[in-house]
Short mmCIF file of C-alpha atoms and ligand atoms in Angstrom, two decimals:
data_model
loop_
_atom_site.label_atom_id
_atom_site.label_comp_id
_atom_site.label_asym_id
_atom_site.label_seq_id
_atom_site.Cartn_x
_atom_site.Cartn_y
_atom_site.Cartn_z
CA MET W 1 49.60 63.76 19.40
CA SER W 2 51.01 60.43 18.38
CA GLY W 3 54.67 60.88 17.52
CA ASN W 4 57.18 58.49 16.06
CA SER W 5 58.05 55.62 18.30
CA THR W 6 61.74 55.33 17.50
CA LYS W 7 63.29 52.43 19.40
CA PHE W 8 66.85 52.70 20.63
CA VAL W 9 68.98 49.61 21.09
CA PRO W 10 70.77 49.71 24.47
CA ILE W 11 74.55 49.78 24.06
CA ASN W 12 76.77 48.17 26.60
CA LEU W 13 80.23 49.46 25.81
CA PRO W 14 82.16 47.39 28.43
CA HIS W 15 81.07 44.19 26.63
CA MET W 16 82.98 45.41 23.64
CA SER W 17 86.31 45.29 25.45
CA HIS W 18 87.22 41.96 23.85
CA LEU W 19 86.60 43.28 20.34
CA LYS W 20 89.16 44.73 17.94
CA PRO W 21 89.00 48.55 17.53
CA ILE W 22 87.69 48.16 13.97
CA SER W 23 84.72 46.05 15.01
CA ILE W 24 84.04 48.45 17.90
CA ALA W 25 83.96 51.25 15.36
CA ILE W 26 81.56 49.26 13.16
CA ARG W 27 79.30 48.52 16.13
CA ILE W 28 79.30 52.13 17.25
CA PHE W 29 78.45 53.17 13.72
CA PHE W 30 75.48 50.79 13.44
CA LEU W 31 74.21 51.15 16.98
CA LEU W 32 74.78 54.79 17.69
CA ILE W 33 75.65 56.88 14.66
CA LEU W 34 73.30 55.34 12.10
CA PRO W 35 70.16 55.84 14.21
CA ILE W 36 71.19 59.47 14.76
CA ILE W 37 71.82 60.00 11.04
CA SER W 38 68.47 58.46 10.16
CA LEU W 39 66.70 60.61 12.76
CA PHE W 40 68.22 63.69 11.12
CA ALA W 41 67.33 62.39 7.68
CA GLN W 42 63.69 62.06 8.75
CA SER W 43 63.56 65.60 9.99
CA GLU W 44 65.26 67.06 6.92
CA VAL W 45 62.94 68.96 4.64
CA ASN W 46 62.76 67.55 1.15
CA TYR W 47 63.26 70.14 -1.57
CA SER W 48 64.31 67.71 -4.24
CA GLU W 49 61.94 66.48 -6.95
CA SER W 50 63.93 63.26 -7.24
CA ALA W 51 63.21 62.44 -3.58
CA VAL W 52 59.43 62.76 -3.99
CA PRO W 53 58.12 59.26 -3.26
CA ALA W 54 56.07 57.31 -5.79
CA PHE W 55 52.40 57.56 -4.89
CA VAL W 56 48.94 56.79 -6.18
CA LEU W 57 46.23 59.39 -5.70
CA PRO W 58 42.73 58.35 -4.72
CA ASP W 59 40.27 59.15 -7.51
CA PRO W 60 37.52 61.44 -6.20
CA LEU W 61 35.25 60.28 -9.00
CA ILE W 62 35.21 56.62 -7.95
CA ASP W 63 32.09 55.66 -6.05
CA PRO W 64 33.48 53.69 -3.06
CA LYS W 65 30.36 51.52 -2.87
CA THR W 66 30.45 50.19 -6.41
CA SER W 67 34.07 51.03 -7.37
CA THR W 68 32.74 52.53 -10.58
CA LYS W 69 33.50 55.87 -12.16
CA ILE W 70 30.98 58.63 -11.48
CA LYS W 71 29.74 60.14 -14.70
CA SER W 72 26.77 62.20 -13.63
CA VAL W 73 26.66 65.60 -11.97
CA GLU W 74 23.53 64.44 -10.15
CA PHE W 75 25.28 61.56 -8.40
CA TRP W 76 28.37 63.69 -7.72
CA GLU W 77 26.33 66.44 -6.11
CA SER W 78 23.73 64.37 -4.30
CA THR W 79 26.07 61.70 -2.94
CA GLN W 80 29.79 61.70 -3.61
CA ARG W 81 30.54 65.35 -2.82
CA LYS W 82 28.79 64.97 0.52
CA VAL W 83 30.69 61.80 1.37
CA LEU W 84 33.99 63.51 0.53
CA LEU W 85 33.14 66.64 2.52
CA GLN W 86 32.32 64.49 5.54
CA SER W 87 35.55 62.62 5.08
CA PHE W 88 37.58 65.88 5.06
CA ALA W 89 35.72 67.07 8.17
CA ARG W 90 36.26 63.79 9.99
CA GLU W 91 39.86 63.08 9.01
CA MET W 92 41.43 66.51 8.58
CA TYR W 93 39.77 69.89 9.04
CA GLY W 94 37.38 69.00 11.85
CA THR W 95 33.67 69.62 12.06
CA PHE W 96 32.19 73.08 11.73
CA PRO W 97 31.55 74.79 15.04
CA ASP W 98 27.94 75.50 14.22
CA GLN W 99 25.98 73.43 16.66
CA ASN W 100 23.40 75.64 18.34
CA LEU W 101 25.12 78.91 17.58
CA GLU W 102 22.95 81.91 16.89
CA VAL W 103 24.34 84.56 14.56
CA ASP W 104 23.16 88.17 14.12
CA PHE W 105 24.51 91.02 12.03
CA ILE W 106 24.58 94.64 13.14
CA LEU W 107 25.61 97.36 10.70
CA ASN W 108 27.65 99.62 12.97
CA SER W 109 28.86 102.20 10.53
CA ASN W 110 28.41 103.12 6.89
CA GLN W 111 30.60 106.04 5.86
CA GLN W 112 31.88 107.76 2.78
CA VAL W 113 35.66 107.47 2.46
CA PHE W 114 38.49 108.23 0.02
CA ASP W 115 37.02 111.55 -1.21
CA ASN W 116 33.57 110.09 -1.50
CA THR W 117 34.65 107.47 -4.01
CA ALA W 118 33.90 104.58 -1.70
CA VAL W 119 32.00 103.52 1.36
CA ARG W 120 33.38 101.81 4.45
CA LYS W 121 31.05 99.64 6.48
CA GLU W 122 31.74 97.86 9.72
CA VAL W 123 29.42 95.02 10.58
CA THR W 124 29.36 93.25 13.92
CA ILE W 125 28.82 89.54 13.62
CA ASN W 126 27.33 88.63 16.97
CA ILE W 127 27.53 84.94 17.90
CA LYS W 128 25.71 83.40 20.83
CA GLY W 129 26.02 79.93 22.32
CA GLN W 130 25.90 78.25 25.73
CA GLY W 131 24.71 81.48 27.35
CA LYS W 132 27.82 83.34 26.15
CA GLU W 133 28.39 85.66 23.23
CA LYS W 134 31.15 86.99 21.06
CA ASP W 135 31.45 89.78 18.51
CA ILE W 136 33.66 89.78 15.47
CA THR W 137 33.98 92.70 13.06
CA LEU W 138 33.60 92.46 9.33
CA LEU W 139 35.15 95.41 7.51
CA VAL W 140 33.74 96.14 4.04
CA TYR W 141 34.85 98.64 1.39
CA LEU W 142 32.65 99.16 -1.67
CA PRO W 143 33.11 101.50 -4.63
CA ASN W 144 30.45 104.22 -4.79
CA ALA W 145 30.12 104.30 -8.52
CA LYS W 146 28.37 100.95 -8.76
CA SER W 147 25.55 98.84 -7.51
CA ASN W 148 25.61 95.07 -7.42
CA VAL W 149 29.29 95.02 -6.51
CA PRO W 150 31.36 91.79 -6.69
CA VAL W 151 33.43 91.32 -3.54
CA PHE W 152 36.64 89.60 -2.47
CA LEU W 153 36.31 88.23 1.06
CA GLY W 154 39.36 87.11 3.03
CA LEU W 155 40.73 86.90 6.55
CA ASN W 156 43.65 89.02 7.70
CA PHE W 157 46.54 88.18 10.03
CA TYR W 158 46.87 91.12 12.42
CA GLY W 159 43.65 93.12 12.50
CA ASN W 160 41.35 95.02 10.15
CA HIS W 161 43.16 98.25 11.01
CA THR W 162 46.40 96.84 9.59
CA ILE W 163 45.09 96.48 6.04
CA HIS W 164 44.84 100.24 5.38
CA ASP W 165 45.83 103.45 7.13
CA ASP W 166 42.20 104.67 7.01
CA PRO W 167 41.81 106.19 10.51
CA GLY W 168 38.18 105.09 10.72
CA ILE W 169 38.87 101.36 10.97
CA THR W 170 38.13 100.06 14.44
CA ILE W 171 41.06 98.50 16.30
CA HIS W 172 40.18 95.08 17.70
CA ARG W 173 40.78 94.03 21.29
CA SER W 174 41.59 90.39 20.70
CA TRP W 175 44.83 88.55 21.25
CA VAL W 176 47.31 89.15 18.44
CA PRO W 177 50.83 87.74 17.99
CA ASN W 178 53.59 90.15 18.94
CA ASN W 179 55.53 91.56 16.03
CA GLU W 180 58.37 93.98 16.48
CA ALA W 181 58.27 95.26 12.92
CA PHE W 182 54.58 96.08 13.31
CA GLU W 183 55.07 97.47 16.83
CA ILE W 184 52.73 94.91 18.34
CA SER W 185 53.62 94.08 21.92
CA ASN W 186 51.78 92.54 24.88
CA ASN W 187 49.63 90.73 22.31
CA ARG W 188 47.54 93.86 21.86
CA ALA W 189 46.71 95.76 18.69
CA SER W 190 47.09 99.54 18.75
CA GLU W 191 47.11 102.71 16.68
CA LYS W 192 50.79 102.08 15.93
CA ASN W 193 49.90 99.11 13.71
CA ARG W 194 47.44 100.95 11.50
CA GLY W 195 48.16 100.20 7.86
CA VAL W 196 51.21 98.00 8.50
CA ARG W 197 49.88 95.32 6.17
CA SER W 198 48.53 97.63 3.45
CA ASN W 199 51.10 96.13 1.05
CA ARG W 200 49.01 92.94 1.04
CA TRP W 201 45.62 94.64 0.61
CA PRO W 202 45.46 96.98 -2.43
CA VAL W 203 42.14 98.50 -1.37
CA GLU W 204 42.12 101.48 -3.78
CA TYR W 205 43.19 99.30 -6.70
CA LEU W 206 40.31 96.88 -6.07
CA LEU W 207 37.82 99.73 -5.70
CA GLU W 208 39.02 101.27 -8.97
CA GLN W 209 38.51 97.93 -10.68
CA GLY W 210 34.92 97.91 -9.45
CA TYR W 211 35.39 95.38 -6.66
CA GLY W 212 34.56 95.50 -3.00
CA LEU W 213 36.76 94.04 -0.29
CA ALA W 214 35.58 92.44 2.94
CA THR W 215 37.82 91.17 5.71
CA ILE W 216 37.86 89.88 9.28
CA TYR W 217 40.79 89.55 11.68
CA TYR W 218 41.14 85.77 12.03
CA GLY W 219 42.25 85.97 15.67
CA GLU W 220 38.86 87.42 16.60
CA ILE W 221 37.32 84.14 15.44
CA ASP W 222 39.81 81.81 17.05
CA PRO W 223 43.22 82.90 18.32
CA ASP W 224 45.99 81.10 16.49
CA PHE W 225 47.59 79.10 19.25
CA ASP W 226 46.98 75.73 20.82
CA ASP W 227 44.54 76.61 23.61
CA ASN W 228 42.76 73.25 23.60
CA PHE W 229 39.84 74.97 21.83
CA GLU W 230 38.89 77.00 24.85
CA ASN W 231 39.05 80.45 23.32
CA GLY W 232 37.43 82.10 20.35
CA ILE W 233 34.10 80.83 19.12
CA HIS W 234 34.95 77.38 20.45
CA ALA W 235 34.21 78.80 23.91
CA LEU W 236 30.56 79.18 22.84
CA LEU W 237 30.19 75.47 22.12
CA ASP W 238 29.17 72.62 24.31
CA GLN W 239 32.65 71.44 25.26
CA THR W 240 31.38 68.12 26.54
CA THR W 241 31.14 66.96 22.94
CA ASP W 242 34.44 65.64 21.64
CA LYS W 243 36.76 68.62 21.50
CA ARG W 244 39.16 66.90 19.22
CA THR W 245 36.71 67.09 16.35
CA LEU W 246 37.15 70.88 16.47
CA SER W 247 39.88 72.78 14.69
CA SER W 248 40.96 76.34 14.14
CA ILE W 249 40.80 76.06 10.36
CA SER W 250 37.16 75.03 10.56
CA ALA W 251 36.42 77.93 12.90
CA TRP W 252 38.02 80.40 10.48
CA ALA W 253 36.21 78.85 7.51
CA TRP W 254 32.91 78.87 9.39
CA ALA W 255 33.28 82.61 10.05
CA LEU W 256 33.89 83.20 6.33
CA SER W 257 30.53 81.56 5.67
CA GLN W 258 28.85 83.79 8.26
CA ALA W 259 30.40 86.84 6.60
CA LEU W 260 29.07 85.59 3.27
CA THR W 261 25.57 85.38 4.73
CA TYR W 262 25.84 89.08 5.64
CA LEU W 263 27.33 90.06 2.25
CA GLN W 264 24.52 88.28 0.42
CA GLN W 265 21.98 90.37 2.34
CA ASP W 266 23.71 93.68 1.66
CA PRO W 267 21.72 95.45 -1.09
CA ASP W 268 24.90 97.03 -2.57
CA ILE W 269 26.59 93.67 -3.16
CA ALA W 270 26.13 91.08 -5.91
CA ALA W 271 25.09 88.09 -3.80
CA ASP W 272 26.26 85.62 -6.42
CA GLN W 273 29.66 87.27 -6.95
CA VAL W 274 31.52 86.84 -3.69
CA ALA W 275 34.99 85.31 -4.07
CA VAL W 276 36.69 83.82 -1.02
CA ILE W 277 40.43 84.41 -0.93
CA GLY W 278 43.22 83.58 1.49
CA HIS W 279 46.98 83.63 1.81
CA SER W 280 48.97 80.85 3.43
CA ARG W 281 47.20 79.37 6.49
CA LEU W 282 44.30 81.62 5.63
CA GLY W 283 44.42 80.15 2.12
CA LYS W 284 43.87 76.74 3.72
CA ALA W 285 40.83 78.21 5.50
CA ALA W 286 39.60 79.83 2.27
CA LEU W 287 39.81 76.50 0.42
CA TRP W 288 37.95 74.65 3.14
CA ALA W 289 35.30 77.41 3.24
CA GLY W 290 35.01 77.39 -0.55
CA ALA W 291 34.76 73.61 -0.76
CA SER W 292 32.15 73.29 1.94
CA ASP W 293 30.01 76.32 1.13
CA SER W 294 28.99 76.40 -2.51
CA ARG W 295 27.52 79.88 -2.16
CA PHE W 296 31.08 81.18 -2.68
CA ALA W 297 31.15 82.06 -6.37
CA MET W 298 34.92 81.80 -6.72
CA VAL W 299 37.75 80.40 -4.60
CA ILE W 300 41.30 81.75 -4.53
CA SER W 301 44.23 80.10 -2.78
CA ASN W 302 47.48 82.03 -2.46
CA ASP W 303 50.55 80.10 -1.28
CA SER W 304 48.33 77.86 0.86
CA GLY W 305 50.80 74.94 0.79
CA CYS W 306 50.52 71.87 2.99
CA GLY W 307 46.96 71.33 4.21
CA GLY W 308 45.88 73.78 1.51
CA ALA W 309 46.36 73.30 -2.21
CA ALA W 310 49.57 71.20 -2.09
CA LEU W 311 49.40 67.42 -2.47
CA SER W 312 50.30 65.81 0.85
CA ARG W 313 51.62 62.59 -0.70
CA ARG W 314 54.51 64.45 -2.36
CA ARG W 315 56.18 65.12 0.98
CA PHE W 316 57.87 68.16 -0.53
CA GLY W 317 58.56 71.11 1.76
CA GLU W 318 56.18 71.09 4.71
CA THR W 319 54.69 67.66 5.44
CA VAL W 320 51.65 66.41 7.34
CA ASN W 321 53.88 65.27 10.18
CA ARG W 322 55.54 68.67 10.48
CA ILE W 323 52.38 70.72 10.25
CA ASN W 324 50.63 68.59 12.86
CA HIS W 325 53.53 69.00 15.25
CA SER W 326 53.96 72.73 14.69
CA PHE W 327 50.27 73.66 14.57
CA PRO W 328 48.31 70.92 16.38
CA HIS W 329 45.20 73.13 16.61
CA TRP W 330 44.82 73.74 12.88
CA PHE W 331 43.40 70.29 12.15
CA CYS W 332 41.39 67.74 14.09
CA GLU W 333 43.07 65.02 16.09
CA ALA W 334 42.28 62.33 13.53
CA PHE W 335 44.68 64.02 11.10
CA ASP W 336 47.61 62.94 13.32
CA ARG W 337 47.07 59.39 12.07
CA TYR W 338 48.54 60.45 8.75
CA ASN W 339 51.85 61.73 10.12
CA ASN W 340 54.39 60.08 7.80
CA GLU W 341 51.51 57.92 6.51
CA GLU W 342 50.11 60.13 3.77
CA ASN W 343 49.30 57.11 1.62
CA LEU W 344 46.61 56.15 4.11
CA LEU W 345 44.71 59.38 3.54
CA PRO W 346 41.37 58.60 1.88
CA PHE W 347 41.84 61.72 -0.25
CA ASP W 348 44.52 64.22 -1.19
CA GLN W 349 44.30 67.94 -1.77
CA HIS W 350 43.21 67.54 -5.42
CA THR W 351 40.04 66.08 -3.91
CA LEU W 352 39.48 69.27 -1.93
CA LEU W 353 39.90 71.31 -5.12
CA SER W 354 37.52 68.94 -6.95
CA LEU W 355 34.84 69.86 -4.41
CA ILE W 356 35.02 73.44 -5.69
CA ALA W 357 34.01 72.39 -9.24
CA ARG W 358 32.23 73.81 -11.15
CA ARG W 359 32.97 77.19 -9.62
CA PRO W 360 36.02 79.17 -10.77
CA LEU W 361 39.18 78.28 -8.84
CA TYR W 362 42.51 80.13 -8.81
CA VAL W 363 45.59 78.57 -7.24
CA ALA W 364 48.67 80.79 -6.90
CA SER W 365 52.21 79.92 -5.82
CA ALA W 366 55.52 81.75 -5.51
CA VAL W 367 58.77 80.37 -6.83
CA ASP W 368 60.79 81.01 -3.68
CA ASP W 369 58.07 79.55 -1.48
CA GLN W 370 59.28 75.97 -1.81
CA TRP W 371 58.04 75.22 1.71
CA ALA W 372 54.51 75.41 0.24
CA ASP W 373 55.46 73.10 -2.68
CA PRO W 374 54.43 75.12 -5.75
CA ARG W 375 54.52 72.05 -7.97
CA GLY W 376 52.29 70.15 -5.56
CA GLU W 377 49.86 73.10 -5.63
CA PHE W 378 49.86 73.10 -9.43
CA LEU W 379 49.37 69.33 -9.66
CA ALA W 380 46.45 69.36 -7.24
CA ALA W 381 44.75 72.02 -9.38
CA SER W 382 45.49 69.99 -12.48
CA TYR W 383 44.27 66.69 -10.96
CA ALA W 384 40.98 68.40 -10.06
CA SER W 385 40.20 68.58 -13.79
CA PRO W 386 38.08 65.40 -13.96
CA ALA W 387 35.57 66.98 -11.56
CA TYR W 388 35.42 70.07 -13.81
CA ARG W 389 34.94 67.80 -16.81
CA LEU W 390 31.78 66.44 -15.21
CA TYR W 391 30.43 69.94 -15.81
CA ASN W 392 31.83 70.07 -19.35
CA TYR W 393 34.72 72.34 -18.47
CA ASN W 394 38.33 71.44 -19.16
CA GLY W 395 39.96 72.66 -15.98
CA LEU W 396 43.73 72.73 -16.30
CA ASN W 397 43.50 69.38 -18.04
CA ASP W 398 46.96 67.96 -18.74
CA ALA W 399 48.69 71.32 -19.17
CA GLU W 400 52.33 71.60 -18.17
CA MET W 401 53.21 73.72 -15.19
CA PRO W 402 53.62 77.24 -16.58
CA ASP W 403 56.77 79.34 -16.40
CA VAL W 404 57.28 81.85 -13.64
CA ASP W 405 55.06 84.93 -14.02
CA ARG W 406 53.12 83.34 -16.90
CA PRO W 407 49.60 82.70 -15.55
CA LEU W 408 47.77 79.74 -16.99
CA LEU W 409 44.06 80.40 -17.36
CA SER W 410 41.69 77.66 -18.45
CA ASP W 411 37.92 77.96 -18.61
CA GLN W 412 37.32 77.56 -14.85
CA VAL W 413 40.71 76.91 -13.24
CA ALA W 414 43.73 79.20 -13.19
CA TYR W 415 47.23 78.88 -11.82
CA HIS W 416 50.30 81.05 -11.61
CA ILE W 417 53.71 80.87 -10.04
CA ARG W 418 55.01 84.34 -9.28
CA SER W 419 58.64 85.34 -8.90
CA GLY W 420 59.55 86.10 -5.29
CA GLY W 421 58.64 84.59 -1.98
CA HIS W 422 55.82 83.73 0.39
CA ASP W 423 53.55 86.76 0.16
CA ILE W 424 50.46 88.14 -1.52
CA THR W 425 51.43 91.00 -3.79
CA LEU W 426 49.79 93.45 -6.16
CA TYR W 427 50.81 91.13 -8.99
CA ASP W 428 48.79 88.29 -7.41
CA TRP W 429 45.75 90.53 -6.93
CA GLN W 430 45.97 91.76 -10.52
CA GLN W 431 45.75 88.17 -11.78
CA PHE W 432 42.82 87.43 -9.47
CA VAL W 433 40.99 90.54 -10.70
CA HIS W 434 41.64 89.59 -14.31
CA PHE W 435 40.25 86.10 -13.67
CA ALA W 436 37.27 87.50 -11.74
CA ASN W 437 36.55 89.91 -14.60
CA GLN W 438 36.19 86.93 -16.91
CA HIS W 439 33.74 85.21 -14.62
CA PHE W 440 31.82 88.09 -13.19
CA GLY W 441 31.04 89.46 -16.64
CA LYS W 442 33.19 92.56 -16.63
CA LYS W 443 35.67 93.92 -19.14
C1 LIG C 1 54.01 78.38 8.34
C2 LIG C 1 53.28 77.08 8.12
C3 LIG C 1 52.50 77.06 6.81
C4 LIG C 1 51.61 78.27 6.72
C5 LIG C 1 52.43 79.52 6.94
C6 LIG C 1 51.62 80.82 7.01
O1 LIG C 1 55.03 78.50 7.40
O2 LIG C 1 54.22 76.06 8.18
O3 LIG C 1 51.70 75.89 6.72
O4 LIG C 1 50.95 78.32 5.48
O5 LIG C 1 53.09 79.44 8.19
O6 LIG C 1 50.46 80.81 7.32
O7 LIG C 1 52.25 81.88 6.79
#
């Protein structure tokens, strides 16, 4: 990673012996203390609106070849969208790990659950490449009372068995971060963690509302640590090609697309009503999946922050420089070029959201999650409006950022800022269901 090259001026204190104490103090201040103060200032997190730098956002609707405004859906879809997607892959998220991978689906179980009101399916997604193979498990709940079920699909942080205390959910054997509160030790999942994250996954509520839920443990796809892309599905790729074009976010997003391929084949599911959803880093993955795979009928970002829905140029809360240093494996190496140089980015996150047009998009923030820059998330959603207008929708248009707990729903784009912190709560899900009801033709 290319860091900051801060130069230090050598200080030779003995040469100062002829100076008066006051000028020594001034020299020490300029030569020693000031550089230290400015180093601290650089590493301080900005939470002040008045310290947001002035910036100009690139316009996704300007054709770079002719510098003219794109006015037709045809040109946008046939040319510009593709150029922008390639640019995101090259400069930020990395390429998709799909070269020469073979994917098969095996329905392992299909059982009645919750007093016969729902069915639980477990599907093995088998991936082969370079003579090796890997299985990941897609867990699906569907309400019994319906056919043609719309589904929310999202990745989970600790394992499928953590989303509900249903004893029939298989416990994965992949690496998982230790967590004392969840009784996870030795990086292994176990019976003790069953249901520990059920607060984030209101399975029964979704089933009652007529929705299915599908999820994969993200660590089964690619473990979330910097392993130089040797584990997870990256191990099935030809590693002689440039590794640094790979990234974990692209691996997670790629797996979401594979899951979608299965869901679209499942006769109980409405193939054209699968919403991709994600919280936090998994919200970044959901956005990248939703932008690059237009089969997703709806895209939902919850507290996705920097590298997700938040505008990078605002430098509010987490910045590009920070995220690249803390999580070097999330993005491709090229993204390091933009550390403290956000203005050089050929796009910003409103461009990513524009790539989701004309499909319904929901961006959610939380007021105490300033690290994720709620205002930057709102503005990106708002600045995606011109792309929605190409399709004769308004998007958020020039609406003001709404008050806390007052969702703002336009024709295709919605936004809310919830009270509370970095989390995905029942309140968030209720808003997503309400929005999905509008688009998936329910009451
Ligand atoms: C860290 C990281 C964020 C990320 C979050 C999460 O806070 O800095 O970018 O969204 O973890 O995934 O919970």
